CSV table of N, CA, C and O in Angstrom, one decimal:
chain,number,residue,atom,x,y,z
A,35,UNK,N,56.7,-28.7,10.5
A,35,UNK,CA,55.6,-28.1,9.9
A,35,UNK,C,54.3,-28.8,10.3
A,35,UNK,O,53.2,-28.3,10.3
A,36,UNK,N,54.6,-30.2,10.6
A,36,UNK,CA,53.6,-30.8,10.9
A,36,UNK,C,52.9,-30.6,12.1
A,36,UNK,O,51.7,-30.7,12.2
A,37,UNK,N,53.6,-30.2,13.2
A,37,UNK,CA,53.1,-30.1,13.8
A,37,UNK,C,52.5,-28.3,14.4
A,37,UNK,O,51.9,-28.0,15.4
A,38,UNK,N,53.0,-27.3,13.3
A,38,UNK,CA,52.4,-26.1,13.5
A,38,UNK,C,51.2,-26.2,13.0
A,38,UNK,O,50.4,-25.3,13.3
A,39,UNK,N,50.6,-27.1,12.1
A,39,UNK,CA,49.4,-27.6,11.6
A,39,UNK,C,48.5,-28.1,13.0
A,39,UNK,O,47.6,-27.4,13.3
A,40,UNK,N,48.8,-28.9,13.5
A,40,UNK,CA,48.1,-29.5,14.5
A,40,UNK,C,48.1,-28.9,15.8
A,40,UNK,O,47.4,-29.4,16.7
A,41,UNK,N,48.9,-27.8,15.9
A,41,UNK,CA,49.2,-26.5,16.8
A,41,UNK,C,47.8,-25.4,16.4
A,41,UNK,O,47.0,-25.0,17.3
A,42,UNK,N,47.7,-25.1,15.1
A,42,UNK,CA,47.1,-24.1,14.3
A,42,UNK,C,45.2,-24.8,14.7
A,42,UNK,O,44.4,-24.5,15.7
A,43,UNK,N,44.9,-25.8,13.7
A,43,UNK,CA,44.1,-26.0,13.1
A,43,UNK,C,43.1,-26.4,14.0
A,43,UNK,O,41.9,-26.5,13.5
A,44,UNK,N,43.2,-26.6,15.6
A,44,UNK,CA,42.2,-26.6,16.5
A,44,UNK,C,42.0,-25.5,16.9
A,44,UNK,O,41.1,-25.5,17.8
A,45,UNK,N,42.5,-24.1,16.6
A,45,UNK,CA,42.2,-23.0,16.9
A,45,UNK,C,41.6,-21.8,16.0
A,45,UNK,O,41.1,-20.7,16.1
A,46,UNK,N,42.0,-22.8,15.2
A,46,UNK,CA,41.4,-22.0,13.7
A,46,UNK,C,39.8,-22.7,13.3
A,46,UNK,O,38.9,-22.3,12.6
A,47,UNK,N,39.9,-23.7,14.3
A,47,UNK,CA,38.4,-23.9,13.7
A,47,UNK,C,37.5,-23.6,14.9
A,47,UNK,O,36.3,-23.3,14.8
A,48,UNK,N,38.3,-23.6,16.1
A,48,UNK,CA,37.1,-23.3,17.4
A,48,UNK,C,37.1,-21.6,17.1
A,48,UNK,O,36.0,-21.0,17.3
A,49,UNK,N,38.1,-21.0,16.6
A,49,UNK,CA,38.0,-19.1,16.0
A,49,UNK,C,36.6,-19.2,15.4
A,49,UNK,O,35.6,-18.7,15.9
A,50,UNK,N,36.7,-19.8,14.2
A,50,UNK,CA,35.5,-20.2,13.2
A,50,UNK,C,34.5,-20.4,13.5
A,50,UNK,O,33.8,-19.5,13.0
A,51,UNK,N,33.8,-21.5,14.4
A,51,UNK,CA,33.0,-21.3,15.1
A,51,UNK,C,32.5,-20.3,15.7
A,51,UNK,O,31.4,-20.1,15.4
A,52,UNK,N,32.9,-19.6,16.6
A,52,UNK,CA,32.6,-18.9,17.2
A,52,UNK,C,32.8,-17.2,16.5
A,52,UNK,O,32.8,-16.2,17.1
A,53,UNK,N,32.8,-17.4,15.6
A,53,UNK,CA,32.7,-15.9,14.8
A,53,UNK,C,31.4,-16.6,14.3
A,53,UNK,O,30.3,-16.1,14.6
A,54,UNK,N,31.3,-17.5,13.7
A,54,UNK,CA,30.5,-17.7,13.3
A,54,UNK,C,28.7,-17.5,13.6
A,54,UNK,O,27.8,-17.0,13.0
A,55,UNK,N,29.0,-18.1,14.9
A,55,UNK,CA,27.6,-18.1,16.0
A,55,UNK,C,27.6,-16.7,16.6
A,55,UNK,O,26.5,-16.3,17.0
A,56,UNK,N,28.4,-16.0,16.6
A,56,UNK,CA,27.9,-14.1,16.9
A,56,UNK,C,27.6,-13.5,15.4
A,56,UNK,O,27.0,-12.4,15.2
A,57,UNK,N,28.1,-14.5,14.3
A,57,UNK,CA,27.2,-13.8,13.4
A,57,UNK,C,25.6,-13.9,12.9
A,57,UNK,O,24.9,-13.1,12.3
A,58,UNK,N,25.6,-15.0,13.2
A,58,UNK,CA,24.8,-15.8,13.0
A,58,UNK,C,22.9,-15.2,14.3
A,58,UNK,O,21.7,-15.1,14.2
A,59,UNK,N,24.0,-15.0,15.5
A,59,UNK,CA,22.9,-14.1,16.6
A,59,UNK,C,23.0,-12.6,16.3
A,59,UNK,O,22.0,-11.9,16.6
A,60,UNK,N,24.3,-11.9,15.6
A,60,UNK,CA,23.7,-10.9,15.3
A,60,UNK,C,23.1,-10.7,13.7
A,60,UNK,O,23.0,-9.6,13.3
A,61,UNK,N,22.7,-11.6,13.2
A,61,UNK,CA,22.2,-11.5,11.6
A,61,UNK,C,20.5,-11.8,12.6
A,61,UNK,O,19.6,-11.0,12.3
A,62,UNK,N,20.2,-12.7,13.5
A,62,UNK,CA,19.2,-12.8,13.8
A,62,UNK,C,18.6,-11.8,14.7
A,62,UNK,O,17.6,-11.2,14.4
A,63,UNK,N,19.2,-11.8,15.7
A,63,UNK,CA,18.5,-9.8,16.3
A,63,UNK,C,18.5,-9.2,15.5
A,63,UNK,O,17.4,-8.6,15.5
A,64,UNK,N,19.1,-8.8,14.3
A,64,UNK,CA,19.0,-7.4,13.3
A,64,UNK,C,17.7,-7.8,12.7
A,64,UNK,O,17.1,-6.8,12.4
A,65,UNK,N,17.0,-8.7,12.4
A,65,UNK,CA,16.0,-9.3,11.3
A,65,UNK,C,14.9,-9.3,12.3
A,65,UNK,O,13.8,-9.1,12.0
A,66,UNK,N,15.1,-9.5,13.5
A,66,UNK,CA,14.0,-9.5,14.9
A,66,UNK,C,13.8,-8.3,15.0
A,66,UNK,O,12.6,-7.9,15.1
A,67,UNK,N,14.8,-7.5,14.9
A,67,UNK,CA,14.4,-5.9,15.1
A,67,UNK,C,14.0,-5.4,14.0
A,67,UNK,O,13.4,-4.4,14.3
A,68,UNK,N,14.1,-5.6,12.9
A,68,UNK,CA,13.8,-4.5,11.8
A,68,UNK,C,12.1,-5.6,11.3
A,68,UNK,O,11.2,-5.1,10.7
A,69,UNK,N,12.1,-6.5,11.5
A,69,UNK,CA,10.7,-7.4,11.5
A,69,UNK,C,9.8,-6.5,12.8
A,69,UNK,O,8.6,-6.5,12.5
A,70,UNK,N,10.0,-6.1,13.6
A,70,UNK,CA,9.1,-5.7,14.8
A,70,UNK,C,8.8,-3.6,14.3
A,70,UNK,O,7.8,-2.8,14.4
A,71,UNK,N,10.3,-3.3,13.7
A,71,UNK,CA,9.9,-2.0,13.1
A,71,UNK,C,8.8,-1.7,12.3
A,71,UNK,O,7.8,-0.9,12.6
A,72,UNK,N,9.0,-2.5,11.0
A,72,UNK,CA,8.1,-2.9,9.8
A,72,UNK,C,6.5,-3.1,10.5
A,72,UNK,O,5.5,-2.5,10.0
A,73,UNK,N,6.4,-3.8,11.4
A,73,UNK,CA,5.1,-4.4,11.9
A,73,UNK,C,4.7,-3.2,12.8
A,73,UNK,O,3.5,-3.1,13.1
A,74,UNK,N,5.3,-2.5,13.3
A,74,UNK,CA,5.2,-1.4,14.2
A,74,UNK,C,4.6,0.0,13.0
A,74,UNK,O,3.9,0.9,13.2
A,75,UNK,N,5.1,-0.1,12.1
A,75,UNK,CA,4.9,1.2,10.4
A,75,UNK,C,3.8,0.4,10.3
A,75,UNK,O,2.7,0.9,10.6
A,76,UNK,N,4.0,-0.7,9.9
A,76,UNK,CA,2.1,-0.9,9.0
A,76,UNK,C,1.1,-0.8,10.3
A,76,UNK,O,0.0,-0.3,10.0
A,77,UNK,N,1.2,-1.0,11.8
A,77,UNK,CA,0.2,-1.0,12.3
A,77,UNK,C,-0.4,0.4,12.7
A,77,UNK,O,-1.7,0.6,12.7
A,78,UNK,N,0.7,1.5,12.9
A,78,UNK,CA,0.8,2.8,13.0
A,78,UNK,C,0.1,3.2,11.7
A,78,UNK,O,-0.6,4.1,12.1
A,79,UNK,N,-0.1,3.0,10.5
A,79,UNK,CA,-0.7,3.2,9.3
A,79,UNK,C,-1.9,3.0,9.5
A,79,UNK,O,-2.9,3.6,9.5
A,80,UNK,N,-1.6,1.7,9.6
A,80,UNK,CA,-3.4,1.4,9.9
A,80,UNK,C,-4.3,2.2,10.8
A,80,UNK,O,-5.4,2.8,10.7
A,81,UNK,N,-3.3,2.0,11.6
A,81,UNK,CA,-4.3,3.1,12.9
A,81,UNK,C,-4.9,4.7,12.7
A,81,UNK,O,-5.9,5.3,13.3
A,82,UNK,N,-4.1,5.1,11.9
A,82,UNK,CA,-3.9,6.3,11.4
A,82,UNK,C,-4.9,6.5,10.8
A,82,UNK,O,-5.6,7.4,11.1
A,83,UNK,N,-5.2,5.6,9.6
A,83,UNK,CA,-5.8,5.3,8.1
A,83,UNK,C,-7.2,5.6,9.1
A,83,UNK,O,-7.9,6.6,9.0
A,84,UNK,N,-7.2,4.3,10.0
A,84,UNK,CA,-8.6,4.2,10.3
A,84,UNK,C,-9.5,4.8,11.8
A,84,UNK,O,-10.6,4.7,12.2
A,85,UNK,N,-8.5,5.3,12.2
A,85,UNK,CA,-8.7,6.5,13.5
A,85,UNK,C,-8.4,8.0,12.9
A,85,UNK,O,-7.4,8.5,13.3
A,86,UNK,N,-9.1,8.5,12.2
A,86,UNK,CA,-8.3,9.5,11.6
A,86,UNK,C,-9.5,10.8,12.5
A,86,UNK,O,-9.1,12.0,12.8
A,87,UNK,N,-10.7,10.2,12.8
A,87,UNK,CA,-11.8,11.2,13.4
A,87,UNK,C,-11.4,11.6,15.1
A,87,UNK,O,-11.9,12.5,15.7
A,88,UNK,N,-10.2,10.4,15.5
A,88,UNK,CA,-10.1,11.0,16.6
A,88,UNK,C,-9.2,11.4,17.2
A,88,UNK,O,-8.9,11.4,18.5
A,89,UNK,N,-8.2,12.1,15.8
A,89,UNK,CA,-7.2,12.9,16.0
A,89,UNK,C,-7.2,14.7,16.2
A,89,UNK,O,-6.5,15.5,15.6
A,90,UNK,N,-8.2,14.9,17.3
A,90,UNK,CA,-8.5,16.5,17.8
A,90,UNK,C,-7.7,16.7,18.7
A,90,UNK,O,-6.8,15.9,19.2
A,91,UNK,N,-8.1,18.0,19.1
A,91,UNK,CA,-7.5,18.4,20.4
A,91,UNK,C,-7.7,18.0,21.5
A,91,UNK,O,-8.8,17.4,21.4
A,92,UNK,N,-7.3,18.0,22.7
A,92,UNK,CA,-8.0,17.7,23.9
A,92,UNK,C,-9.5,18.2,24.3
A,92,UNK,O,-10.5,17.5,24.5
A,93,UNK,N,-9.3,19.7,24.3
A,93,UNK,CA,-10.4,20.6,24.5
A,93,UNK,C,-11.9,20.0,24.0
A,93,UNK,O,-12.9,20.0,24.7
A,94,UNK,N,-11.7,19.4,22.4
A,94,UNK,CA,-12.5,19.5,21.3
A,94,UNK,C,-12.9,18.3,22.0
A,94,UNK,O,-13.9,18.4,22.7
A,95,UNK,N,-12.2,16.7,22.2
A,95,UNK,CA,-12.8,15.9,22.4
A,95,UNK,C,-13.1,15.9,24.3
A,95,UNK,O,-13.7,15.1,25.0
A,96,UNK,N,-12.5,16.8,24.7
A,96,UNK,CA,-13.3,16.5,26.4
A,96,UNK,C,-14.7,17.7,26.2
A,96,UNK,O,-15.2,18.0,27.3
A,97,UNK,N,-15.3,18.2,25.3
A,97,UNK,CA,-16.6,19.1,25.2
A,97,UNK,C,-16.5,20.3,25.7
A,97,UNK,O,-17.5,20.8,26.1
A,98,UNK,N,-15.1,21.2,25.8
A,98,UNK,CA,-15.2,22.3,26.3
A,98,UNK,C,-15.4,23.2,25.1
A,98,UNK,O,-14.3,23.7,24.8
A,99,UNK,N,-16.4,23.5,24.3
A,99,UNK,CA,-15.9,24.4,23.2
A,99,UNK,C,-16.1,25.9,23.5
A,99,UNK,O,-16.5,26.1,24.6
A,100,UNK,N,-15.9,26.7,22.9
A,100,UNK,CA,-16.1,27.6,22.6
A,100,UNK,C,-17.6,28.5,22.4
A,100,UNK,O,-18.5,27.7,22.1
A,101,UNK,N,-18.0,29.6,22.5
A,101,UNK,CA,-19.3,30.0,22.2
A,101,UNK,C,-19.4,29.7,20.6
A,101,UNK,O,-20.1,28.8,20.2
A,102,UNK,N,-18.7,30.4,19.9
A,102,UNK,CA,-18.7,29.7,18.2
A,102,UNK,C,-18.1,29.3,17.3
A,102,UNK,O,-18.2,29.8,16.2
A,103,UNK,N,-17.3,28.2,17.8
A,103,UNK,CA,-16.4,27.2,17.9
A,103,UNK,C,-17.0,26.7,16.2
A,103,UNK,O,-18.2,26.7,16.3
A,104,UNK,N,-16.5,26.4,15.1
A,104,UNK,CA,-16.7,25.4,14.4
A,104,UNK,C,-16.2,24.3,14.6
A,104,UNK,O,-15.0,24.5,14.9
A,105,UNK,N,-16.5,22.9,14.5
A,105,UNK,CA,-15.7,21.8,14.5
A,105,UNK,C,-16.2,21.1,13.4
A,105,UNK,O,-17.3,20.7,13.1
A,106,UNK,N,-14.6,20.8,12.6
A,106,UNK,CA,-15.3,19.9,11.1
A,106,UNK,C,-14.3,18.5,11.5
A,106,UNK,O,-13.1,18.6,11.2
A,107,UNK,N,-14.9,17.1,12.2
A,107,UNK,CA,-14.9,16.3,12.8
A,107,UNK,C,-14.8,15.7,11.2
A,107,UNK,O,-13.8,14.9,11.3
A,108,UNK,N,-15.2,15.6,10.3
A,108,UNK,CA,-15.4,14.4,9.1
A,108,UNK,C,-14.4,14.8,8.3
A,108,UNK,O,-14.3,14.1,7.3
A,109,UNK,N,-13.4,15.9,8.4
A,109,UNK,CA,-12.1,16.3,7.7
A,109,UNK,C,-11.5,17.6,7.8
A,109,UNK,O,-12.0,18.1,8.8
A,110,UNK,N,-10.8,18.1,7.5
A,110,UNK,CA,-9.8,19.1,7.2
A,110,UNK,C,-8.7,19.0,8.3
A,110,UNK,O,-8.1,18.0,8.4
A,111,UNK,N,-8.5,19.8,9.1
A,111,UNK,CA,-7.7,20.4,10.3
A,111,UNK,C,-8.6,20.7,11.1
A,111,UNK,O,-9.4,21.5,10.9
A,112,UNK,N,-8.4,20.0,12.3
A,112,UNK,CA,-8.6,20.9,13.4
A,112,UNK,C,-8.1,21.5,14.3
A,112,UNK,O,-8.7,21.7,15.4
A,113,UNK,N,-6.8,21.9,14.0
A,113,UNK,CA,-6.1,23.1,14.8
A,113,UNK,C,-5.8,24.0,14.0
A,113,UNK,O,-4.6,24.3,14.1
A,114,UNK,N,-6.6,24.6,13.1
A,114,UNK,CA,-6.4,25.3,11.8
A,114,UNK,C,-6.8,26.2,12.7
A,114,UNK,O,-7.2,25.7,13.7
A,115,UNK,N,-6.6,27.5,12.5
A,115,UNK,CA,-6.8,28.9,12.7
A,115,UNK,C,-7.4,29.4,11.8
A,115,UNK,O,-6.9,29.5,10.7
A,116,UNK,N,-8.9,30.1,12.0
A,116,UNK,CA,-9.5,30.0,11.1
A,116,UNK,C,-9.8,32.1,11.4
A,116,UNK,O,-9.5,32.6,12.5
A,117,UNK,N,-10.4,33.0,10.3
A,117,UNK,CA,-9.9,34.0,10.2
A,117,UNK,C,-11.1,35.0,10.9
A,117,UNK,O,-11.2,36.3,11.0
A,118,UNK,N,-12.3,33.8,11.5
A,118,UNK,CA,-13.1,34.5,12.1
A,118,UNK,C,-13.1,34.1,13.8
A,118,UNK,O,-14.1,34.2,14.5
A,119,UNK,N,-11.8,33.6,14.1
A,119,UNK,CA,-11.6,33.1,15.2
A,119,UNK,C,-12.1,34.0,16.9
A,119,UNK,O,-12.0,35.2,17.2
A,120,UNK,N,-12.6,33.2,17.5
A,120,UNK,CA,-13.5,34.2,18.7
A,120,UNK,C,-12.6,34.9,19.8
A,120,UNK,O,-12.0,34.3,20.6
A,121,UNK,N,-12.7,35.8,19.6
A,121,UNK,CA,-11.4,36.9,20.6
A,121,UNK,C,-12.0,36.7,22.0
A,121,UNK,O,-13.2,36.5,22.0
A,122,UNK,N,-11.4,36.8,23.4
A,122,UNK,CA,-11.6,36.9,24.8
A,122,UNK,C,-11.8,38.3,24.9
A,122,UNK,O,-10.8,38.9,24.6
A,123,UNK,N,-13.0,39.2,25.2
A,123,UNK,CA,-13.3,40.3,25.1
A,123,UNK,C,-12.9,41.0,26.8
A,123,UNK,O,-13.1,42.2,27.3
A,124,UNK,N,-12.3,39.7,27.6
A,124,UNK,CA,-12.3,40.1,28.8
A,124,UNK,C,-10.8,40.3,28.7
A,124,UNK,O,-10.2,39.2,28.8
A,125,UNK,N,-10.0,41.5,28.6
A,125,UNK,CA,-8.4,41.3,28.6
A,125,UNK,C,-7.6,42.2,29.6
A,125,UNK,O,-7.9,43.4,29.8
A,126,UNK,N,-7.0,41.8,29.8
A,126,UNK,CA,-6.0,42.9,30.8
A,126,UNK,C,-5.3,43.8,30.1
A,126,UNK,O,-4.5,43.6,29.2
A,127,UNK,N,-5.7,45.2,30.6
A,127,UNK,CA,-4.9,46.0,29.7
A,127,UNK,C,-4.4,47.1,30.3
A,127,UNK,O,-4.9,47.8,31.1
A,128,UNK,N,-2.9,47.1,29.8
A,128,UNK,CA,-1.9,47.7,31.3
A,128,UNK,C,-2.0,49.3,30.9
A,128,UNK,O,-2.1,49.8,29.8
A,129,UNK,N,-2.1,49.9,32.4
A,129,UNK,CA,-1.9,51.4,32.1
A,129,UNK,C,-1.3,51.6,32.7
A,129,UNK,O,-1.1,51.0,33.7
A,130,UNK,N,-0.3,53.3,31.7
A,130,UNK,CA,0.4,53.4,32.1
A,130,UNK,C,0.7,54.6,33.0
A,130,UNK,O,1.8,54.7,33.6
């Protein structure tokens, strides 16, 4: 018996070890990565919070507008569809 002890017990502790240290690197990547998510949400917030005027369309911020285009730049939507919207008077229209 004695010596299935002395057989066993260097293998049971180098096992130990070494579960140990993959838990120990995966307890630390999980906390690296969920610390980099967190910091990635609040800065996305922030940005959000405080860029909020230059979240338009392309169109709106490269100056191509429209003949009478409203643009409300200080809030609401601006990809709202709005009910006096300006129609293309120039249209193809199939005959038959």
């Amino acid at each position: 018996m004695k010596n299935n002890f002395r057989f066993i017990f260097p293998r049971l502790i180098g096992a130990t070890l070494v579960v140990g240290l993959a838990a120990f690197v995966v307890t630390t990547l999980f906390k690296l990565m969920l610390g980099v998510v967190l910091i990635g949400g609040v800065v996305a917030m922030i940005k959000r919070a405080t860029g909020r005027h230059r979240m338009m369309p392309a169109h709106i911020r490269n100056g191509q507008f429209g003949h009478n285009e409203m643009i409300n730049i200080e809030g609401g939507n601006p990809w709202e569809v709005r009910a006096n919207a300006v129609h293309n008077t120039a249209t193809i229209v199939p005959i038959n």
